[in-house]
Coordinates of C-alpha atoms in Angstrom, one line a residue:
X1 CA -21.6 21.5 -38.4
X2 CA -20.7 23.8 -35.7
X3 CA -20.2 22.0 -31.9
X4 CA -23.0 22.9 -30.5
X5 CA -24.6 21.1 -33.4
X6 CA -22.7 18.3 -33.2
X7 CA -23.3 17.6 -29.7
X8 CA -26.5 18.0 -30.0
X9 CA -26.9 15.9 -32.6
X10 CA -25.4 12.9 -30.3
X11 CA -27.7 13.2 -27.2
X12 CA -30.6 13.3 -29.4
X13 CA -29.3 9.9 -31.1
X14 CA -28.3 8.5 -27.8
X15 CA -32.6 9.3 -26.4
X16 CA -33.3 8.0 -30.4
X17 CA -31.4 5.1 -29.7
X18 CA -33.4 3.9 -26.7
X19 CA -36.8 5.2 -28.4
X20 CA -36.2 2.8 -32.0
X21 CA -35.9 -0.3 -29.2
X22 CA -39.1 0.5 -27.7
X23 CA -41.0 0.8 -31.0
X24 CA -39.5 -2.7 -32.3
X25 CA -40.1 -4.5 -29.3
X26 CA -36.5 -4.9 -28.5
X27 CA -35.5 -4.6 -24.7
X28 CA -33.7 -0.9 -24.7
X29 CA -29.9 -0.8 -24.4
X30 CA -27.0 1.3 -24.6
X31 CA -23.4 0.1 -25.7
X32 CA -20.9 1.8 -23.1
X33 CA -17.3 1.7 -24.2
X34 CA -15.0 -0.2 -21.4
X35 CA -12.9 2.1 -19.3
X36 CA -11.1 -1.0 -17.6
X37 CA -7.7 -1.0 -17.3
X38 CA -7.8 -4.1 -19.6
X39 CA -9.1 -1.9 -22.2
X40 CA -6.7 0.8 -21.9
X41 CA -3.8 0.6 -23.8
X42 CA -0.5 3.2 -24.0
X43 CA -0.3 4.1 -27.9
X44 CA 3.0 4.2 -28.9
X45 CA 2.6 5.9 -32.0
X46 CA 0.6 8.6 -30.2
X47 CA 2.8 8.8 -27.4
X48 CA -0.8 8.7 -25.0
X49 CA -3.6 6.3 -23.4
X50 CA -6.2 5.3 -25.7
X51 CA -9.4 3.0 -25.3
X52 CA -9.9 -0.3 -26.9
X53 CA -12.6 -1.8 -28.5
X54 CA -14.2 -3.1 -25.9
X55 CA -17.8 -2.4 -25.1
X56 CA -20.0 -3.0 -22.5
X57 CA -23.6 -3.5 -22.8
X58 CA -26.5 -1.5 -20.3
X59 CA -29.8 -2.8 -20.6
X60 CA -33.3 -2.5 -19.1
X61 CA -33.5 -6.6 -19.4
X62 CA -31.1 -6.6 -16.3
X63 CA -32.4 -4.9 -13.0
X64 CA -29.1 -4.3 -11.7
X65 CA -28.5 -2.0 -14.7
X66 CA -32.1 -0.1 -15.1
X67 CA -30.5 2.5 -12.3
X68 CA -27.7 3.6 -14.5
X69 CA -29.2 3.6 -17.6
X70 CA -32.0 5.9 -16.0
X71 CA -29.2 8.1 -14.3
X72 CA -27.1 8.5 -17.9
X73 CA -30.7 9.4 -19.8
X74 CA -31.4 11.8 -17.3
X75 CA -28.2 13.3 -17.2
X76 CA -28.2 13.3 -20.8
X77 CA -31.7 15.2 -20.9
X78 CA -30.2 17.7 -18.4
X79 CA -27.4 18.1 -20.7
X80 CA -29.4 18.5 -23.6
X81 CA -30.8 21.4 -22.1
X82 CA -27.2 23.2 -21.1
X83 CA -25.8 23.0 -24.6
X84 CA -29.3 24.1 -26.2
X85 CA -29.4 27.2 -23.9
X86 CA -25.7 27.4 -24.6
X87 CA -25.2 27.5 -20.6
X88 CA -22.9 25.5 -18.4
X89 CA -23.6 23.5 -14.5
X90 CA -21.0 22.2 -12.3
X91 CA -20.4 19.1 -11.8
X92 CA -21.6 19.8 -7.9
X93 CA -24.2 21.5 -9.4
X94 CA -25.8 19.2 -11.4
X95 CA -25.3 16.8 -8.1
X96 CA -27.8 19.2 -6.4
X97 CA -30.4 19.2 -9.1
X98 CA -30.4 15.4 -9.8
X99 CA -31.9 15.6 -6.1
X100 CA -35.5 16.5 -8.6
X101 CA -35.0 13.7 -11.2
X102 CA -37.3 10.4 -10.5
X103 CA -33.6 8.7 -9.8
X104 CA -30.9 10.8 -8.2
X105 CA -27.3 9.6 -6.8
X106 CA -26.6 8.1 -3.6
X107 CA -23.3 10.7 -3.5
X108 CA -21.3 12.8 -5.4
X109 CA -18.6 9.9 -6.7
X110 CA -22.0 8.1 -8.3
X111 CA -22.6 10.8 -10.5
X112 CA -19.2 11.8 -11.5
X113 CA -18.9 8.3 -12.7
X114 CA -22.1 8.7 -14.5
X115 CA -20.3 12.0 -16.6
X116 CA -17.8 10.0 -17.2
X117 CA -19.8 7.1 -19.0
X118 CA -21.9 9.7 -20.8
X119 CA -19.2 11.4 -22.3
X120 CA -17.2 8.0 -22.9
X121 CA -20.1 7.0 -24.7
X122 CA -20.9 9.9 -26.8
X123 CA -17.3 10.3 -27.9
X124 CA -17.2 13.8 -26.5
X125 CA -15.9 15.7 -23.5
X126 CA -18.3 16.5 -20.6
X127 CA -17.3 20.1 -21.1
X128 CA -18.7 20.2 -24.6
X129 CA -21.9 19.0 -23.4
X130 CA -22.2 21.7 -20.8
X131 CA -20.4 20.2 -17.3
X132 CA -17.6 22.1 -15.9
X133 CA -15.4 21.3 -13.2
X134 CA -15.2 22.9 -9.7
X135 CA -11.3 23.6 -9.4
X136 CA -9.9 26.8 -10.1
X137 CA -8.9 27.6 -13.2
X138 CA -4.4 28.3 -13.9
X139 CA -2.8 31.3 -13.8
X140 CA -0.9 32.2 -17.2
X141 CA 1.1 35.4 -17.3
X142 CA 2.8 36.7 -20.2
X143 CA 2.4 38.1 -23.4
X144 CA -0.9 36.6 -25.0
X145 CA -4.0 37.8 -26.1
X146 CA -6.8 36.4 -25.9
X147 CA -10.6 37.1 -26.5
X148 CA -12.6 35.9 -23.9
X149 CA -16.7 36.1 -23.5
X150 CA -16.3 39.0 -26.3
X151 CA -13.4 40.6 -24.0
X152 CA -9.9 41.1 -25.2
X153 CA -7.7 40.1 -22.7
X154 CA -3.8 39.9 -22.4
X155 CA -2.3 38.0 -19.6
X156 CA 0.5 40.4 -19.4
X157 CA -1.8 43.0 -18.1
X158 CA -4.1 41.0 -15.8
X159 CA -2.2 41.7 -12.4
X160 CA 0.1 40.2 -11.4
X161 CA -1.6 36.7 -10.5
X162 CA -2.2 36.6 -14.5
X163 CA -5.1 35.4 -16.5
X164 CA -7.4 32.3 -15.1
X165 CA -7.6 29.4 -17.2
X166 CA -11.5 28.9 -17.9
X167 CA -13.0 25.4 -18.1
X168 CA -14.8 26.6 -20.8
X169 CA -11.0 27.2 -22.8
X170 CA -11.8 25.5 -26.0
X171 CA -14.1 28.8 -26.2
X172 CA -11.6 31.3 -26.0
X173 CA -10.0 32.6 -29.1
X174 CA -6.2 33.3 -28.8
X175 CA -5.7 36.4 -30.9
X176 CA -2.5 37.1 -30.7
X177 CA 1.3 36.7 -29.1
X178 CA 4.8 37.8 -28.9
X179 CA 6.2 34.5 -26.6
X180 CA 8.6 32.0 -27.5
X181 CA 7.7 29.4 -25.1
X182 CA 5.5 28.1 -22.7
X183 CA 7.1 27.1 -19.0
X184 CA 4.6 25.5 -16.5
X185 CA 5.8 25.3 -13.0
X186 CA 4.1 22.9 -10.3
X187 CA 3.8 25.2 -7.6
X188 CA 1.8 28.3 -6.8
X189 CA 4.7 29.9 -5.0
X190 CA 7.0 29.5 -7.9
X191 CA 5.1 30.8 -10.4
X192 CA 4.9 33.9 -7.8
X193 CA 8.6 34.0 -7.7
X194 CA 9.2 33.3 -11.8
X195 CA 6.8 36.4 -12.5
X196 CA 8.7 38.9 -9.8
X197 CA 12.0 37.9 -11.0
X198 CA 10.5 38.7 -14.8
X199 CA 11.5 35.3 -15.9
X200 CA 8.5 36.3 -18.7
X201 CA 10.5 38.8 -20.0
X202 CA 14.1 36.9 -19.9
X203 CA 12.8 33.9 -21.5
X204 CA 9.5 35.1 -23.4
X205 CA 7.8 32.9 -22.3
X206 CA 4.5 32.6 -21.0
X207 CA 4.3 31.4 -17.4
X208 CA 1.5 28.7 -16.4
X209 CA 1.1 28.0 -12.7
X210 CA -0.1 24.4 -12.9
X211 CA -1.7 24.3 -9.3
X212 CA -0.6 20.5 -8.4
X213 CA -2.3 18.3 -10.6
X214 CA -3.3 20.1 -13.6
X215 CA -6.8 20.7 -14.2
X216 CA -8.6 19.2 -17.5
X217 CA -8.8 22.6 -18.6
X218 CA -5.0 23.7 -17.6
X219 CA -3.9 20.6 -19.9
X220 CA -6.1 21.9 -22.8
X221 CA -4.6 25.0 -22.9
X222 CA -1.2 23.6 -23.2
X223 CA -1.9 21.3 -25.6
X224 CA -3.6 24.7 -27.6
X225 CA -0.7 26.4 -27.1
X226 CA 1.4 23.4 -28.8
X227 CA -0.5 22.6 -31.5
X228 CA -2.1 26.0 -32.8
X229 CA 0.2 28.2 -31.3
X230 CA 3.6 25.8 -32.3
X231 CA 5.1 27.1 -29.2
X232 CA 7.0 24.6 -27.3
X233 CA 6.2 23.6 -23.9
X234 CA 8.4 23.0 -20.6
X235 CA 7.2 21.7 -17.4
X236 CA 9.3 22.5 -14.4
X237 CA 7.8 20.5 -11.2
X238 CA 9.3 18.7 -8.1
X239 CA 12.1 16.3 -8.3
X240 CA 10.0 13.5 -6.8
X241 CA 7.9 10.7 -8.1
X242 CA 4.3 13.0 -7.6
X243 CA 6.0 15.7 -9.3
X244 CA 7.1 13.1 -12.1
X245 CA 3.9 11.9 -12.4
X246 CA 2.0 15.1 -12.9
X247 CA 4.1 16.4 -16.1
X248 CA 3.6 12.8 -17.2
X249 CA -0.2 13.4 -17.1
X250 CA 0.3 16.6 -19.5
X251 CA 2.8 14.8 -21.9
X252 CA 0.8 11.3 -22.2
X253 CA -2.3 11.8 -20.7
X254 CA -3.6 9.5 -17.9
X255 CA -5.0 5.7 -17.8
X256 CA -8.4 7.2 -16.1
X257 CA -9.1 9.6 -19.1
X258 CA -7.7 7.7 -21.5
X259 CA -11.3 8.2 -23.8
X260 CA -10.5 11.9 -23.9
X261 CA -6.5 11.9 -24.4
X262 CA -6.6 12.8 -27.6
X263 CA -7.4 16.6 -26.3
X264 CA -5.6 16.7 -23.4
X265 CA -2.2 15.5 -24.3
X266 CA 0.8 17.3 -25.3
X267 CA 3.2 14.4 -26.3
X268 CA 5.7 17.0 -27.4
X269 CA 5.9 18.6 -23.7
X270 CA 9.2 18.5 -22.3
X271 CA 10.0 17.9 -18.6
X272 CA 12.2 21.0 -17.0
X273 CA 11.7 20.1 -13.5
X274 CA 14.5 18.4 -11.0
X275 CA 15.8 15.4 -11.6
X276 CA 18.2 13.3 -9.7
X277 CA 21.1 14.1 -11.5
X278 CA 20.1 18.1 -10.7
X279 CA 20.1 17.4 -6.9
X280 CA 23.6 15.4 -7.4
X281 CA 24.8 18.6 -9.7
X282 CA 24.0 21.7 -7.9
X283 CA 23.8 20.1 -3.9
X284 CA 20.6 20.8 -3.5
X285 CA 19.0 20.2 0.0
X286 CA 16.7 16.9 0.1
X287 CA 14.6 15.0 1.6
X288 CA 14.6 11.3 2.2
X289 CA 12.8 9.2 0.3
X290 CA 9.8 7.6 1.8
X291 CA 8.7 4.0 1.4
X292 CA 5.6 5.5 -0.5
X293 CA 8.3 6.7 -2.6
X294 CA 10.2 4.1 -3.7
X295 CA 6.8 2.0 -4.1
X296 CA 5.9 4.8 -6.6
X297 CA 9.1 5.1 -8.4
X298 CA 9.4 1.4 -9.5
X299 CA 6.0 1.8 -11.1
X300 CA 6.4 4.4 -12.9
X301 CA 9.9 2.8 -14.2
X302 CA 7.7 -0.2 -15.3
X303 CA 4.6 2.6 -16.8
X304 CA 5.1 2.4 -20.8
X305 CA 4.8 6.2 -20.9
X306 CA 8.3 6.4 -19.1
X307 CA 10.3 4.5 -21.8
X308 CA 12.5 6.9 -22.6
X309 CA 16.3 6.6 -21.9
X310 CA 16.1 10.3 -19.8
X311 CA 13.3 8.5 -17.7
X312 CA 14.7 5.3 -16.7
X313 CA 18.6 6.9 -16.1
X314 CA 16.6 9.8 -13.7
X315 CA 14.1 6.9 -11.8
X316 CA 17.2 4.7 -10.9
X317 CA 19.5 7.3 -10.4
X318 CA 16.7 8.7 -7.7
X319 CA 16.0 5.1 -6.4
X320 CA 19.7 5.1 -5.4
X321 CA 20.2 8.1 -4.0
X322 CA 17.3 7.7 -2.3
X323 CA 16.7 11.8 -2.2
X324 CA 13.9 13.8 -3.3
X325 CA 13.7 17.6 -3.6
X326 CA 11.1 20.9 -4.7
X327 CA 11.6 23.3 -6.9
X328 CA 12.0 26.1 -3.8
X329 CA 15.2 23.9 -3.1
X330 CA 17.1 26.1 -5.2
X331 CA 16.5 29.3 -2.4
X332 CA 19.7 27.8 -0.9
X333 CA 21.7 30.0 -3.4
X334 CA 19.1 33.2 -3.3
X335 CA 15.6 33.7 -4.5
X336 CA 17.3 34.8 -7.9
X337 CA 18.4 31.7 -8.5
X338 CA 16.3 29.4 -10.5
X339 CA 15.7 32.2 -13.2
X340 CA 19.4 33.9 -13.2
X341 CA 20.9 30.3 -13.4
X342 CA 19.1 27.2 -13.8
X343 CA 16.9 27.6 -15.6
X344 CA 19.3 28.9 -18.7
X345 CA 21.2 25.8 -18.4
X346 CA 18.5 23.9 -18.5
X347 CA 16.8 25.6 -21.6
X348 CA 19.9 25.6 -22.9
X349 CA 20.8 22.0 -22.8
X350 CA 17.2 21.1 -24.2
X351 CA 16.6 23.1 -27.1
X352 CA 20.5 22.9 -27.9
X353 CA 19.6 19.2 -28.5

C-alpha cells in the first residue's frame, strides 16, 4: 500500500471510529496518545525520545472536550481532502480556512496543537497528511542529485545559495551523488563562507545551512542522507548551550516531538561545532556566560540524551570557564580559517577514531 493509501486509510478509520459509536449507542470517543512529559521517555537503545503508552481519552460525554474533538474531525476532514487531491495547506493556511468550519480556533497556537494531536494519534506525520510548515526550507550545496516535482536537480548547480530543502522532502528522490559526507553548519553566514572558500570541494562534502533551529524538514533530510545515502553526518554550530542544544535536536530528536522521532533523528550525527576545550585550544575570542547560560548548561548535563563522556567533559569544562563563542570566532585568524585549518583537525580527530 502506497502512502497516500495508507494515510488515507487512517482518517477514514479515525471518521469510522466515531461513526461505529453512534450506531451502537455508545457515547463517541477518540483515544489520543499522551504527549506529557511523564509519558516521554529517552530510549536508550534508540538513542531518541519516544512516547509511552499512555493514552488519553476525548469524548462527546464531557463538554469540556466536544470543542476538540469537533476541531481534530474537522481538521481531519480537511485533511482528508489534501492527501485525496494529492495537494498540500500551510499550517497558517489551514488557520485561515478553519475561519469556515462550524468550530474554528481562538488563535493560531490552538490549532497547531490540534495537528499535533491528529497526527500523534494517527501515528503519522502532519506532512504526510497534507500540512506543511511555514519556515523556509535549508540550503544544501554540493554534489547531489536529486529529482524534484519531475525536475532533475543538483545542488552543485543551483547558485550559489544551493538547493532549498522542501517540506515536502520525503517526496524527493535522491538520484544520485559523488560526496563523502554531510557537514551542517548553524549559521547562514557560515554556510556562505564554507561554499566561497570551496570547503564542498576540499572535504566532498555536501554543505547544509541549518538556519538556527533546524526545520522538521531540514532534519529529515539528514536523517535521509544517513540512512539511505550511508553518508555520515557532522554538525558544526556555536560553542554555547543553544548551539549544543540544536545538534542535540538532530542527533536524538526533541521531548516535544517525541511521537515522530523515529523520522527525524539521526542518532549517528556527530557534533563538529565548538566546544570548550576548542576556545581553550585555539584562543578564540568569547563571550561571557550569561546567567541564562549557566541555568541552561546544568540541564542539559542532567538531559539523558547528553550521557556521553565527550558531553559531560565539554558542559563542565564550559561551566568553568564560564566562556561561550560562534563559529565566526575563528575570523580572528582570517576568513580562511575554519576550512584551511580547523576543520581538518577536527575531521581528522573524529573519523580517525
Amino acid at each position: 500500500m502506497n502512502k497516500k493509501d495508507l494515510n488515507l486509510n487512517k482518517l477514514k478509520g479515525l471518521g469510522d471510529t466515531i461513526l461505529d459509536d453512534v450506531e451502537k449507542n455508545r457515547v463517541p470517543s477518540i483515544k489520543v496518545p499522551s504527549r506529557g512529559t511523564s509519558n516521554i521517555v529517552y530510549d536508550e537503545d534508540k538513542r531518541y525520545y519516544v512516547l509511552g503508552d499512555r493514552y488519553g481519552k476525548r469524548s462527546l460525554g464531557n463538554v469540556k472536550q466536544i470543542k476538540k474533538m469537533a476541531q481534530m474531525m474537522s481538521m481531519a476532514n480537511f485533511c482528508k481532502g489534501l492527501v485525496e487531491t494529492q495537494k498540500t495547506a500551510t499550517i497558517r493556511e489551514m488557520y485561515y480556512v478553519s475561519e469556515g468550519w462550524d468550530v474554528d480556533f481562538s488563535d493560531q497556537q490552538e490549532s497547531n496543537l490540534i495537528s499535533e494531536d491528529l497526527e500523534v494519534t494517527l501515528r503519522t506525520t502532519r506532512e504526510d497528511l497534507g500540512l506543511m510548515p511555514e519556515e523556509d526550507g535549508a540550503a544544501v550545496y554540493g554534489d547531489l542529485t536529486v529529482k524534484d516535482d519531475d525536475f532533475e536537480i543538483n545542488a552543485l548547480k543551483s547558485g550559489k545559495s544551493g538547493y532549498s530543502i522542501p517540506p515536502t522532502i520525503d517526496d524527493v528522490e535522491f538520484l544520485d551523488h559523488k560526496v563523502d559526507r554531510v557537514i551542517a553548519v548553524e549559521t547562514m553566514g557560515m554556510f556562505h563562507r564554507m561554499v566561497q572558500e570551496k570547503a564542498y570541494k576540499k572535504f566532498n562534502c555536501l554543505i547544509v545551512g541549518l538556519k538556527g533551529q533546524a526545520a522538521r524538514a531540514t532534519r529529515r533530510f539528514l536523517k535521509r542522507t544517513n540512512e539511505e545515502l550511508g553518508l555520515p553526518v557532522y554538525i558544526c554550530n556555536d560553542g554555547d548551550p543553544w548551539g549544543f542544544h540544536i545538534a542535540m535536536v538532530i542527533i536524538s530528536g526533541s521531548a516535544k516531538l517525541a511521537h515522530v522521532n523515529h523520522e527525524l533523528a539521526t542518532p549517528n550525527a556527530k557534533f563538529l561545532g565548538v566546544t570548550a576545550s576548542d576556545i581553550i585550544n585555539y584562543d578564540l575570542p568569547t563571550d561571557k556566560l550569561k546567567d541564562i547560560d549557566v541555568l541552561r548548561l546544568k540541564e542539559l548535563y542532567k538531559d539523558p540524551r547528553y550521557h556521553e563522556d565527550f558531553w559531560k567533559v565539554e558542559i563542565k569544562k564550559m561551566l568553568k570557564i564560564g566562556k561561550k563563542a560562534e563559529q565566526q570566532s575563528f575570523s580572528k585568524y582570517g576568513l580562511e580559517y575554519v576550512v584551511e585549518k580547523y576543520l581538518p583537525e577536527k575531521l581528522e580527530a573524529i573519523e580517525g577514531n
